[in-house]
Amino acid sequence: MEKTLNRVHPVSDPEATYFLQVSWEKDLGTGFSLLLSDCQCAWTGKVSEADISREAADMEMDREKYVEELRKALIAAEESAGRYNFVIS
């Protein structure tokens, strides 16, 4: 299993700091788990391969392109800095 941990400053509250851990087995396209924490509380979730396919189809986006955008937004935070915004709700 691979994991990444990134610091997130959401546009909804730029002074706040969250930590986002993403875990996956083969690649993001086969599904992944998320853990989001503000160091006081933590929230978890799972995204299945079917969820990814459905979301890509809903967005009328090639599935592989969608998975690449997920990778950039969730895993490659340093190389994508300033390109993606997070809103915590």
PDB file of N, CA and C in Angstrom:
ATOM      1  N   MET A   1       0.837  -1.181   0.000  1.00  0.00           N
ATOM      2  CA  MET A   1       0.000   0.000   0.000  1.00  0.00           C
ATOM      3  C   MET A   1       0.880   1.241   0.000  1.00  0.00           C
ATOM      4  N   GLU A   2       0.494   2.200  -0.797  1.00  0.00           N
ATOM      5  CA  GLU A   2       1.206   3.477  -0.840  1.00  0.00           C
ATOM      6  C   GLU A   2       0.364   4.537  -0.139  1.00  0.00           C
ATOM      7  N   LYS A   3       1.040   5.518   0.427  1.00  0.00           N
ATOM      8  CA  LYS A   3       0.371   6.616   1.137  1.00  0.00           C
ATOM      9  C   LYS A   3       1.104   7.917   0.876  1.00  0.00           C
ATOM     10  N   THR A   4       0.340   8.988   0.869  1.00  0.00           N
ATOM     11  CA  THR A   4       0.931  10.322   0.865  1.00  0.00           C
ATOM     12  C   THR A   4       0.252  11.130   1.952  1.00  0.00           C
ATOM     13  N   LEU A   5       0.950  12.119   2.441  1.00  0.00           N
ATOM     14  CA  LEU A   5       0.401  13.031   3.429  1.00  0.00           C
ATOM     15  C   LEU A   5       0.737  14.447   2.983  1.00  0.00           C
ATOM     16  N   ASN A   6      -0.285  15.268   2.817  1.00  0.00           N
ATOM     17  CA  ASN A   6      -0.089  16.653   2.378  1.00  0.00           C
ATOM     18  C   ASN A   6      -0.805  17.607   3.315  1.00  0.00           C
ATOM     19  N   ARG A   7      -0.241  18.786   3.433  1.00  0.00           N
ATOM     20  CA  ARG A   7      -0.855  19.876   4.194  1.00  0.00           C
ATOM     21  C   ARG A   7      -1.797  20.606   3.236  1.00  0.00           C
ATOM     22  N   VAL A   8      -3.001  20.913   3.722  1.00  0.00           N
ATOM     23  CA  VAL A   8      -4.021  21.573   2.907  1.00  0.00           C
ATOM     24  C   VAL A   8      -4.477  22.829   3.626  1.00  0.00           C
ATOM     25  N   HIS A   9      -4.501  23.942   2.896  1.00  0.00           N
ATOM     26  CA  HIS A   9      -5.041  25.206   3.402  1.00  0.00           C
ATOM     27  C   HIS A   9      -6.265  25.525   2.539  1.00  0.00           C
ATOM     28  N   PRO A  10      -7.468  25.218   3.029  1.00  0.00           N
ATOM     29  CA  PRO A  10      -8.661  25.398   2.199  1.00  0.00           C
ATOM     30  C   PRO A  10      -8.975  26.869   1.932  1.00  0.00           C
ATOM     31  N   VAL A  11      -9.483  27.147   0.732  1.00  0.00           N
ATOM     32  CA  VAL A  11      -9.869  28.523   0.403  1.00  0.00           C
ATOM     33  C   VAL A  11     -11.039  28.972   1.262  1.00  0.00           C
ATOM     34  N   SER A  12     -11.821  28.021   1.786  1.00  0.00           N
ATOM     35  CA  SER A  12     -12.948  28.363   2.647  1.00  0.00           C
ATOM     36  C   SER A  12     -12.492  28.897   4.009  1.00  0.00           C
ATOM     37  N   ASP A  13     -11.239  28.600   4.400  1.00  0.00           N
ATOM     38  CA  ASP A  13     -10.672  29.085   5.663  1.00  0.00           C
ATOM     39  C   ASP A  13      -9.149  29.051   5.533  1.00  0.00           C
ATOM     40  N   PRO A  14      -8.553  30.045   4.846  1.00  0.00           N
ATOM     41  CA  PRO A  14      -7.119  30.014   4.541  1.00  0.00           C
ATOM     42  C   PRO A  14      -6.198  29.972   5.753  1.00  0.00           C
ATOM     43  N   GLU A  15      -6.683  30.381   6.923  1.00  0.00           N
ATOM     44  CA  GLU A  15      -5.856  30.343   8.124  1.00  0.00           C
ATOM     45  C   GLU A  15      -5.782  28.940   8.727  1.00  0.00           C
ATOM     46  N   ALA A  16      -6.712  28.088   8.354  1.00  0.00           N
ATOM     47  CA  ALA A  16      -6.756  26.729   8.902  1.00  0.00           C
ATOM     48  C   ALA A  16      -5.765  25.826   8.174  1.00  0.00           C
ATOM     49  N   THR A  17      -5.275  24.834   8.889  1.00  0.00           N
ATOM     50  CA  THR A  17      -4.397  23.841   8.304  1.00  0.00           C
ATOM     51  C   THR A  17      -5.002  22.458   8.527  1.00  0.00           C
ATOM     52  N   TYR A  18      -5.121  21.718   7.460  1.00  0.00           N
ATOM     53  CA  TYR A  18      -5.594  20.342   7.515  1.00  0.00           C
ATOM     54  C   TYR A  18      -4.502  19.449   6.956  1.00  0.00           C
ATOM     55  N   PHE A  19      -4.564  18.193   7.309  1.00  0.00           N
ATOM     56  CA  PHE A  19      -3.648  17.206   6.757  1.00  0.00           C
ATOM     57  C   PHE A  19      -4.479  16.158   6.038  1.00  0.00           C
ATOM     58  N   LEU A  20      -4.103  15.882   4.798  1.00  0.00           N
ATOM     59  CA  LEU A  20      -4.819  14.939   3.956  1.00  0.00           C
ATOM     60  C   LEU A  20      -3.914  13.756   3.656  1.00  0.00           C
ATOM     61  N   GLN A  21      -4.337  12.585   4.106  1.00  0.00           N
ATOM     62  CA  GLN A  21      -3.610  11.349   3.786  1.00  0.00           C
ATOM     63  C   GLN A  21      -4.428  10.574   2.767  1.00  0.00           C
ATOM     64  N   VAL A  22      -3.773  10.163   1.695  1.00  0.00           N
ATOM     65  CA  VAL A  22      -4.400   9.360   0.654  1.00  0.00           C
ATOM     66  C   VAL A  22      -3.652   8.034   0.599  1.00  0.00           C
ATOM     67  N   SER A  23      -4.399   6.925   0.620  1.00  0.00           N
ATOM     68  CA  SER A  23      -3.816   5.582   0.572  1.00  0.00           C
ATOM     69  C   SER A  23      -4.429   4.816  -0.596  1.00  0.00           C
ATOM     70  N   TRP A  24      -3.595   4.059  -1.309  1.00  0.00           N
ATOM     71  CA  TRP A  24      -4.085   3.263  -2.431  1.00  0.00           C
ATOM     72  C   TRP A  24      -3.219   2.025  -2.603  1.00  0.00           C
ATOM     73  N   GLU A  25      -3.783   1.025  -3.286  1.00  0.00           N
ATOM     74  CA  GLU A  25      -3.068  -0.240  -3.507  1.00  0.00           C
ATOM     75  C   GLU A  25      -2.238  -0.195  -4.784  1.00  0.00           C
ATOM     76  N   LYS A  26      -2.892  -0.227  -5.948  1.00  0.00           N
ATOM     77  CA  LYS A  26      -2.177  -0.274  -7.232  1.00  0.00           C
ATOM     78  C   LYS A  26      -1.967   1.124  -7.793  1.00  0.00           C
ATOM     79  N   ASP A  27      -3.068   1.812  -8.024  1.00  0.00           N
ATOM     80  CA  ASP A  27      -3.036   3.204  -8.457  1.00  0.00           C
ATOM     81  C   ASP A  27      -4.367   3.830  -8.060  1.00  0.00           C
ATOM     82  N   LEU A  28      -4.478   5.122  -8.164  1.00  0.00           N
ATOM     83  CA  LEU A  28      -5.712   5.794  -7.741  1.00  0.00           C
ATOM     84  C   LEU A  28      -6.931   5.305  -8.507  1.00  0.00           C
ATOM     85  N   GLY A  29      -6.736   4.864  -9.731  1.00  0.00           N
ATOM     86  CA  GLY A  29      -7.846   4.415 -10.570  1.00  0.00           C
ATOM     87  C   GLY A  29      -8.556   3.183 -10.055  1.00  0.00           C
ATOM     88  N   THR A  30      -7.919   2.438  -9.144  1.00  0.00           N
ATOM     89  CA  THR A  30      -8.546   1.251  -8.575  1.00  0.00           C
ATOM     90  C   THR A  30      -9.232   1.555  -7.252  1.00  0.00           C
ATOM     91  N   GLY A  31      -9.237   2.812  -6.854  1.00  0.00           N
ATOM     92  CA  GLY A  31      -9.872   3.229  -5.615  1.00  0.00           C
ATOM     93  C   GLY A  31      -8.834   3.649  -4.589  1.00  0.00           C
ATOM     94  N   PHE A  32      -9.272   4.393  -3.592  1.00  0.00           N
ATOM     95  CA  PHE A  32      -8.363   4.889  -2.577  1.00  0.00           C
ATOM     96  C   PHE A  32      -9.132   5.253  -1.319  1.00  0.00           C
ATOM     97  N   SER A  33      -8.392   5.432  -0.233  1.00  0.00           N
ATOM     98  CA  SER A  33      -8.953   5.873   1.045  1.00  0.00           C
ATOM     99  C   SER A  33      -8.394   7.243   1.376  1.00  0.00           C
ATOM    100  N   LEU A  34      -9.206   8.018   2.071  1.00  0.00           N
ATOM    101  CA  LEU A  34      -8.811   9.360   2.482  1.00  0.00           C
ATOM    102  C   LEU A  34      -8.926   9.489   3.992  1.00  0.00           C
ATOM    103  N   LEU A  35      -8.028  10.251   4.569  1.00  0.00           N
ATOM    104  CA  LEU A  35      -8.119  10.639   5.967  1.00  0.00           C
ATOM    105  C   LEU A  35      -7.803  12.132   6.002  1.00  0.00           C
ATOM    106  N   LEU A  36      -8.717  12.921   6.524  1.00  0.00           N
ATOM    107  CA  LEU A  36      -8.543  14.365   6.641  1.00  0.00           C
ATOM    108  C   LEU A  36      -8.574  14.714   8.113  1.00  0.00           C
ATOM    109  N   SER A  37      -7.600  15.501   8.568  1.00  0.00           N
ATOM    110  CA  SER A  37      -7.536  15.855   9.985  1.00  0.00           C
ATOM    111  C   SER A  37      -7.154  17.316  10.160  1.00  0.00           C
ATOM    112  N   ASP A  38      -7.749  17.937  11.185  1.00  0.00           N
ATOM    113  CA  ASP A  38      -7.353  19.290  11.580  1.00  0.00           C
ATOM    114  C   ASP A  38      -6.557  19.229  12.882  1.00  0.00           C
ATOM    115  N   CYS A  39      -6.091  18.054  13.263  1.00  0.00           N
ATOM    116  CA  CYS A  39      -5.332  17.754  14.480  1.00  0.00           C
ATOM    117  C   CYS A  39      -6.198  17.741  15.734  1.00  0.00           C
ATOM    118  N   GLN A  40      -7.492  17.964  15.572  1.00  0.00           N
ATOM    119  CA  GLN A  40      -8.428  17.815  16.686  1.00  0.00           C
ATOM    120  C   GLN A  40      -9.461  16.747  16.363  1.00  0.00           C
ATOM    121  N   CYS A  41      -9.852  16.706  15.105  1.00  0.00           N
ATOM    122  CA  CYS A  41     -10.820  15.728  14.621  1.00  0.00           C
ATOM    123  C   CYS A  41     -10.257  15.106  13.345  1.00  0.00           C
ATOM    124  N   ALA A  42     -10.779  13.948  12.999  1.00  0.00           N
ATOM    125  CA  ALA A  42     -10.364  13.284  11.763  1.00  0.00           C
ATOM    126  C   ALA A  42     -11.597  12.708  11.079  1.00  0.00           C
ATOM    127  N   TRP A  43     -11.567  12.726   9.758  1.00  0.00           N
ATOM    128  CA  TRP A  43     -12.645  12.201   8.949  1.00  0.00           C
ATOM    129  C   TRP A  43     -12.046  11.245   7.934  1.00  0.00           C
ATOM    130  N   THR A  44     -12.734  10.139   7.677  1.00  0.00           N
ATOM    131  CA  THR A  44     -12.232   9.148   6.734  1.00  0.00           C
ATOM    132  C   THR A  44     -13.272   8.888   5.656  1.00  0.00           C
ATOM    133  N   GLY A  45     -12.796   8.381   4.537  1.00  0.00           N
ATOM    134  CA  GLY A  45     -13.695   8.014   3.453  1.00  0.00           C
ATOM    135  C   GLY A  45     -13.007   7.076   2.487  1.00  0.00           C
ATOM    136  N   LYS A  46     -13.811   6.390   1.700  1.00  0.00           N
ATOM    137  CA  LYS A  46     -13.287   5.492   0.671  1.00  0.00           C
ATOM    138  C   LYS A  46     -13.918   5.860  -0.659  1.00  0.00           C
ATOM    139  N   VAL A  47     -13.123   5.788  -1.705  1.00  0.00           N
ATOM    140  CA  VAL A  47     -13.581   6.036  -3.065  1.00  0.00           C
ATOM    141  C   VAL A  47     -13.294   4.762  -3.851  1.00  0.00           C
ATOM    142  N   SER A  48     -14.337   4.165  -4.404  1.00  0.00           N
ATOM    143  CA  SER A  48     -14.178   2.901  -5.132  1.00  0.00           C
ATOM    144  C   SER A  48     -13.856   3.152  -6.601  1.00  0.00           C
ATOM    145  N   GLU A  49     -13.445   2.108  -7.265  1.00  0.00           N
ATOM    146  CA  GLU A  49     -13.191   2.181  -8.706  1.00  0.00           C
ATOM    147  C   GLU A  49     -14.467   2.578  -9.441  1.00  0.00           C
ATOM    148  N   ALA A  50     -15.608   2.049  -8.999  1.00  0.00           N
ATOM    149  CA  ALA A  50     -16.899   2.404  -9.609  1.00  0.00           C
ATOM    150  C   ALA A  50     -17.222   3.882  -9.390  1.00  0.00           C
ATOM    151  N   ASP A  51     -16.907   4.411  -8.198  1.00  0.00           N
ATOM    152  CA  ASP A  51     -17.123   5.842  -7.927  1.00  0.00           C
ATOM    153  C   ASP A  51     -16.324   6.702  -8.899  1.00  0.00           C
ATOM    154  N   ILE A  52     -15.081   6.307  -9.144  1.00  0.00           N
ATOM    155  CA  ILE A  52     -14.202   7.066 -10.040  1.00  0.00           C
ATOM    156  C   ILE A  52     -14.754   7.039 -11.459  1.00  0.00           C
ATOM    157  N   SER A  53     -15.165   5.866 -11.914  1.00  0.00           N
ATOM    158  CA  SER A  53     -15.724   5.739 -13.267  1.00  0.00           C
ATOM    159  C   SER A  53     -16.996   6.563 -13.412  1.00  0.00           C
ATOM    160  N   ARG A  54     -17.853   6.509 -12.392  1.00  0.00           N
ATOM    161  CA  ARG A  54     -19.117   7.252 -12.433  1.00  0.00           C
ATOM    162  C   ARG A  54     -18.865   8.761 -12.470  1.00  0.00           C
ATOM    163  N   GLU A  55     -17.942   9.238 -11.635  1.00  0.00           N
ATOM    164  CA  GLU A  55     -17.642  10.677 -11.598  1.00  0.00           C
ATOM    165  C   GLU A  55     -17.033  11.151 -12.918  1.00  0.00           C
ATOM    166  N   ALA A  56     -16.132  10.363 -13.486  1.00  0.00           N
ATOM    167  CA  ALA A  56     -15.536  10.726 -14.780  1.00  0.00           C
ATOM    168  C   ALA A  56     -16.618  10.803 -15.851  1.00  0.00           C
ATOM    169  N   ALA A  57     -17.532   9.837 -15.856  1.00  0.00           N
ATOM    170  CA  ALA A  57     -18.626   9.842 -16.832  1.00  0.00           C
ATOM    171  C   ALA A  57     -19.548  11.041 -16.617  1.00  0.00           C
ATOM    172  N   ASP A  58     -19.863  11.345 -15.349  1.00  0.00           N
ATOM    173  CA  ASP A  58     -20.721  12.499 -15.042  1.00  0.00           C
ATOM    174  C   ASP A  58     -20.095  13.799 -15.543  1.00  0.00           C
ATOM    175  N   MET A  59     -18.766  13.873 -15.487  1.00  0.00           N
ATOM    176  CA  MET A  59     -18.065  15.072 -15.925  1.00  0.00           C
ATOM    177  C   MET A  59     -17.734  15.034 -17.417  1.00  0.00           C
ATOM    178  N   GLU A  60     -18.164  13.946 -18.078  1.00  0.00           N
ATOM    179  CA  GLU A  60     -17.871  13.745 -19.498  1.00  0.00           C
ATOM    180  C   GLU A  60     -16.378  13.886 -19.770  1.00  0.00           C
ATOM    181  N   MET A  61     -15.597  13.219 -18.916  1.00  0.00           N
ATOM    182  CA  MET A  61     -14.146  13.288 -18.991  1.00  0.00           C
ATOM    183  C   MET A  61     -13.606  11.877 -19.190  1.00  0.00           C
ATOM    184  N   ASP A  62     -12.579  11.756 -20.011  1.00  0.00           N
ATOM    185  CA  ASP A  62     -11.910  10.476 -20.175  1.00  0.00           C
ATOM    186  C   ASP A  62     -11.469   9.983 -18.797  1.00  0.00           C
ATOM    187  N   ARG A  63     -11.731   8.716 -18.503  1.00  0.00           N
ATOM    188  CA  ARG A  63     -11.440   8.171 -17.169  1.00  0.00           C
ATOM    189  C   ARG A  63      -9.960   8.316 -16.800  1.00  0.00           C
ATOM    190  N   GLU A  64      -9.070   8.019 -17.721  1.00  0.00           N
ATOM    191  CA  GLU A  64      -7.635   8.120 -17.433  1.00  0.00           C
ATOM    192  C   GLU A  64      -7.227   9.568 -17.147  1.00  0.00           C
ATOM    193  N   LYS A  65      -7.806  10.497 -17.869  1.00  0.00           N
ATOM    194  CA  LYS A  65      -7.533  11.920 -17.630  1.00  0.00           C
ATOM    195  C   LYS A  65      -8.053  12.323 -16.246  1.00  0.00           C
ATOM    196  N   TYR A  66      -9.232  11.812 -15.895  1.00  0.00           N
ATOM    197  CA  TYR A  66      -9.805  12.114 -14.586  1.00  0.00           C
ATOM    198  C   TYR A  66      -8.903  11.578 -13.470  1.00  0.00           C
ATOM    199  N   VAL A  67      -8.412  10.361 -13.615  1.00  0.00           N
ATOM    200  CA  VAL A  67      -7.514   9.772 -12.611  1.00  0.00           C
ATOM    201  C   VAL A  67      -6.231  10.592 -12.504  1.00  0.00           C
ATOM    202  N   GLU A  68      -5.714  11.071 -13.630  1.00  0.00           N
ATOM    203  CA  GLU A  68      -4.505  11.903 -13.604  1.00  0.00           C
ATOM    204  C   GLU A  68      -4.766  13.214 -12.854  1.00  0.00           C
ATOM    205  N   GLU A  69      -5.945  13.813 -13.049  1.00  0.00           N
ATOM    206  CA  GLU A  69      -6.291  15.038 -12.322  1.00  0.00           C
ATOM    207  C   GLU A  69      -6.430  14.759 -10.822  1.00  0.00           C
ATOM    208  N   LEU A  70      -7.001  13.607 -10.468  1.00  0.00           N
ATOM    209  CA  LEU A  70      -7.064  13.217  -9.056  1.00  0.00           C
ATOM    210  C   LEU A  70      -5.659  13.114  -8.475  1.00  0.00           C
ATOM    211  N   ARG A  71      -4.762  12.477  -9.202  1.00  0.00           N
ATOM    212  CA  ARG A  71      -3.385  12.321  -8.740  1.00  0.00           C
ATOM    213  C   ARG A  71      -2.748  13.680  -8.476  1.00  0.00           C
ATOM    214  N   LYS A  72      -2.927  14.598  -9.408  1.00  0.00           N
ATOM    215  CA  LYS A  72      -2.344  15.936  -9.246  1.00  0.00           C
ATOM    216  C   LYS A  72      -2.939  16.662  -8.044  1.00  0.00           C
ATOM    217  N   ALA A  73      -4.248  16.570  -7.869  1.00  0.00           N
ATOM    218  CA  ALA A  73      -4.918  17.298  -6.789  1.00  0.00           C
ATOM    219  C   ALA A  73      -4.670  16.686  -5.412  1.00  0.00           C
ATOM    220  N   LEU A  74      -4.621  15.354  -5.337  1.00  0.00           N
ATOM    221  CA  LEU A  74      -4.562  14.694  -4.036  1.00  0.00           C
ATOM    222  C   LEU A  74      -3.177  14.234  -3.621  1.00  0.00           C
ATOM    223  N   ILE A  75      -2.320  13.931  -4.575  1.00  0.00           N
ATOM    224  CA  ILE A  75      -1.021  13.332  -4.248  1.00  0.00           C
ATOM    225  C   ILE A  75       0.142  14.259  -4.565  1.00  0.00           C
ATOM    226  N   ALA A  76       0.133  14.872  -5.729  1.00  0.00           N
ATOM    227  CA  ALA A  76       1.268  15.680  -6.182  1.00  0.00           C
ATOM    228  C   ALA A  76       1.080  17.138  -5.792  1.00  0.00           C
ATOM    229  N   ALA A  77       0.870  17.389  -4.518  1.00  0.00           N
ATOM    230  CA  ALA A  77       0.547  18.741  -4.043  1.00  0.00           C
ATOM    231  C   ALA A  77       1.621  19.766  -4.385  1.00  0.00           C
ATOM    232  N   GLU A  78       2.891  19.421  -4.232  1.00  0.00           N
ATOM    233  CA  GLU A  78       3.949  20.402  -4.488  1.00  0.00           C
ATOM    234  C   GLU A  78       4.022  20.789  -5.955  1.00  0.00           C
ATOM    235  N   GLU A  79       3.919  19.827  -6.849  1.00  0.00           N
ATOM    236  CA  GLU A  79       3.997  20.148  -8.279  1.00  0.00           C
ATOM    237  C   GLU A  79       2.745  20.835  -8.787  1.00  0.00           C
ATOM    238  N   SER A  80       1.644  20.731  -8.037  1.00  0.00           N
ATOM    239  CA  SER A  80       0.380  21.329  -8.459  1.00  0.00           C
ATOM    240  C   SER A  80      -0.015  22.520  -7.591  1.00  0.00           C
ATOM    241  N   ALA A  81       0.900  23.024  -6.798  1.00  0.00           N
ATOM    242  CA  ALA A  81       0.599  24.119  -5.873  1.00  0.00           C
ATOM    243  C   ALA A  81      -0.057  25.287  -6.596  1.00  0.00           C
ATOM    244  N   GLY A  82      -1.135  25.776  -6.027  1.00  0.00           N
ATOM    245  CA  GLY A  82      -1.839  26.917  -6.600  1.00  0.00           C
ATOM    246  C   GLY A  82      -2.799  26.558  -7.725  1.00  0.00           C
ATOM    247  N   ARG A  83      -2.798  25.320  -8.159  1.00  0.00           N
ATOM    248  CA  ARG A  83      -3.650  24.921  -9.272  1.00  0.00           C
ATOM    249  C   ARG A  83      -4.989  24.389  -8.798  1.00  0.00           C
ATOM    250  N   TYR A  84      -5.029  23.811  -7.604  1.00  0.00           N
ATOM    251  CA  TYR A  84      -6.245  23.221  -7.066  1.00  0.00           C
ATOM    252  C   TYR A  84      -6.620  23.922  -5.769  1.00  0.00           C
ATOM    253  N   ASN A  85      -7.918  24.124  -5.572  1.00  0.00           N
ATOM    254  CA  ASN A  85      -8.434  24.728  -4.353  1.00  0.00           C
ATOM    255  C   ASN A  85      -9.273  23.711  -3.598  1.00  0.00           C
ATOM    256  N   PHE A  86      -9.206  23.755  -2.292  1.00  0.00           N
ATOM    257  CA  PHE A  86      -9.981  22.867  -1.450  1.00  0.00           C
ATOM    258  C   PHE A  86     -10.951  23.693  -0.623  1.00  0.00           C
ATOM    259  N   VAL A  87     -12.173  23.198  -0.522  1.00  0.00           N
ATOM    260  CA  VAL A  87     -13.186  23.817   0.300  1.00  0.00           C
ATOM    261  C   VAL A  87     -13.633  22.756   1.293  1.00  0.00           C
ATOM    262  N   ILE A  88     -13.563  23.060   2.562  1.00  0.00           N
ATOM    263  CA  ILE A  88     -13.987  22.126   3.605  1.00  0.00           C
ATOM    264  C   ILE A  88     -15.406  22.497   4.015  1.00  0.00           C
ATOM    265  N   SER A  89     -16.309  21.547   3.926  1.00  0.00           N
ATOM    266  CA  SER A  89     -17.704  21.818   4.319  1.00  0.00           C
ATOM    267  C   SER A  89     -18.287  20.648   5.083  1.00  0.00           C
TER     268      SER A  89
END
